[in-house]
Structures are given as C-alpha cells and as structure tokens.
Coordinates of C-alpha atoms in Angstrom, one line a residue:
X22 CA 17.3 91.6 157.2
X23 CA 16.3 88.5 158.4
X24 CA 18.2 85.4 157.5
X25 CA 15.2 84.0 156.2
X26 CA 15.2 87.1 154.0
X27 CA 18.6 87.1 153.3
X28 CA 18.4 83.4 152.2
X29 CA 15.5 84.1 150.1
X30 CA 17.1 86.7 148.7
X31 CA 20.4 84.4 147.7
X32 CA 17.9 81.8 146.4
X33 CA 16.7 84.0 144.1
X34 CA 20.0 85.5 142.7
X35 CA 20.9 82.0 142.1
X36 CA 17.7 80.9 140.4
X37 CA 18.6 83.6 138.1
X38 CA 22.0 82.9 137.7
X39 CA 20.9 79.1 136.6
X40 CA 18.2 80.0 134.6
X41 CA 20.5 82.6 132.6
X42 CA 23.0 79.8 131.7
X43 CA 20.7 77.0 131.5
X44 CA 19.4 79.0 128.7
X45 CA 22.6 79.8 127.3
X46 CA 23.3 75.9 127.5
X47 CA 19.9 75.1 125.6
X48 CA 20.7 77.9 122.6
X49 CA 24.4 76.4 122.3
X50 CA 23.1 72.7 122.3
X51 CA 20.5 74.0 119.6
X52 CA 23.3 75.7 117.6
X53 CA 25.4 73.0 117.8
X54 CA 22.7 70.8 116.2
X55 CA 22.4 73.1 113.5
X56 CA 26.0 72.8 113.1
X57 CA 26.0 69.5 112.9
X58 CA 23.7 69.3 110.4
X59 CA 25.6 72.0 108.1
X60 CA 28.7 69.7 108.4
X61 CA 26.8 66.7 107.5
X62 CA 25.1 68.2 104.7
X63 CA 28.4 69.8 103.4
X64 CA 30.1 66.1 103.6
X65 CA 27.0 64.9 101.7
X66 CA 27.4 67.3 98.7
X67 CA 31.1 66.8 98.8
X68 CA 30.9 63.1 98.2
X69 CA 28.2 63.9 95.8
X70 CA 30.2 66.1 93.6
X71 CA 33.1 63.9 93.8
X72 CA 31.3 61.2 92.3
X73 CA 30.0 63.5 89.7
X74 CA 33.4 64.9 88.9
X75 CA 34.9 61.2 88.7
X76 CA 32.0 60.4 86.2
X77 CA 32.9 63.4 84.2
X78 CA 36.3 62.7 84.0
X79 CA 36.0 59.2 83.0
X80 CA 33.6 60.4 80.4
X81 CA 36.3 63.1 78.9
X82 CA 38.9 60.3 79.1
X83 CA 36.5 58.0 77.0
X84 CA 35.6 60.5 74.3
X85 CA 39.4 61.7 74.3
X86 CA 40.6 58.1 73.8
X87 CA 38.0 57.6 71.0
X88 CA 39.5 60.8 69.1
X89 CA 42.9 60.0 69.7
X90 CA 42.2 56.5 68.3
X91 CA 40.5 57.8 65.4
X92 CA 43.0 60.5 64.5
X93 CA 45.8 57.6 64.8
X94 CA 43.6 55.5 62.6
X95 CA 43.3 58.4 60.0
X96 CA 47.1 59.3 60.5
X97 CA 47.6 55.2 59.4
X98 CA 45.4 55.6 56.6
X99 CA 47.0 58.8 55.0
X100 CA 50.5 57.3 55.7
X101 CA 49.4 53.8 53.9
X102 CA 48.1 55.8 50.8
X103 CA 51.3 57.9 50.6
X104 CA 53.2 54.5 51.2
X105 CA 51.2 53.2 48.1
X106 CA 51.6 56.3 45.8
X107 CA 55.6 56.1 46.3
X108 CA 55.9 52.4 45.5
X109 CA 55.0 53.2 41.8
X110 CA 57.5 56.2 42.0
X111 CA 60.1 53.7 43.4
X112 CA 59.4 51.2 40.9
X113 CA 60.1 53.9 38.0
X114 CA 63.5 54.6 39.2
X115 CA 64.5 51.0 39.4
X116 CA 63.4 50.4 35.9
X117 CA 65.4 53.5 34.6

C-alpha cells in the first residue's frame, strides 16, 4: 500500500471517529438543555406551590384564630351568665 493510500485510510478513520464523538457531544448538549429546562420548571413549580402553601396556611390560621376568639367570647358569656345566676343565690345565703 502506498503512503498516500495509508494516509487517506487514516484520515477516513479519524473522520469517522470525529463524527462519532461530535455527534455524541451534540446529543449530550441537547440532553443538558432539556435537563436544564426540567430543573428550571421544577424550581418554578416549587416556588409557586410554596407561595400557595403559605397562603393556605395563613388562611387556616386566620379561620382558626377567628373560631378561637368566637369560642372564647361564648365561654366568657356563659361564665358571665353563670356568675349572674350565682349572685342572687349568694345574696340569699347572706340574708339567712
């Protein structure tokens, strides 16, 4: 085989190897771009759901706080009524 033919064969082999690795590189870059988008989307959804969670927790806290205040007012009213009923009975014992 002549030197030109062996060099031409070597060039073809290197060209195939270069094409293979270059194609792999392009596919990996494309895959990386897709993964970057997935990471970005996941982070976006995480932040969005975190805000929604915070708002829902605030709403729950507000409702529970309102309910607790209403319950405490109701209990205060019952205690006040019980005290009012108890006062005449206490006065009755004082008179006797």
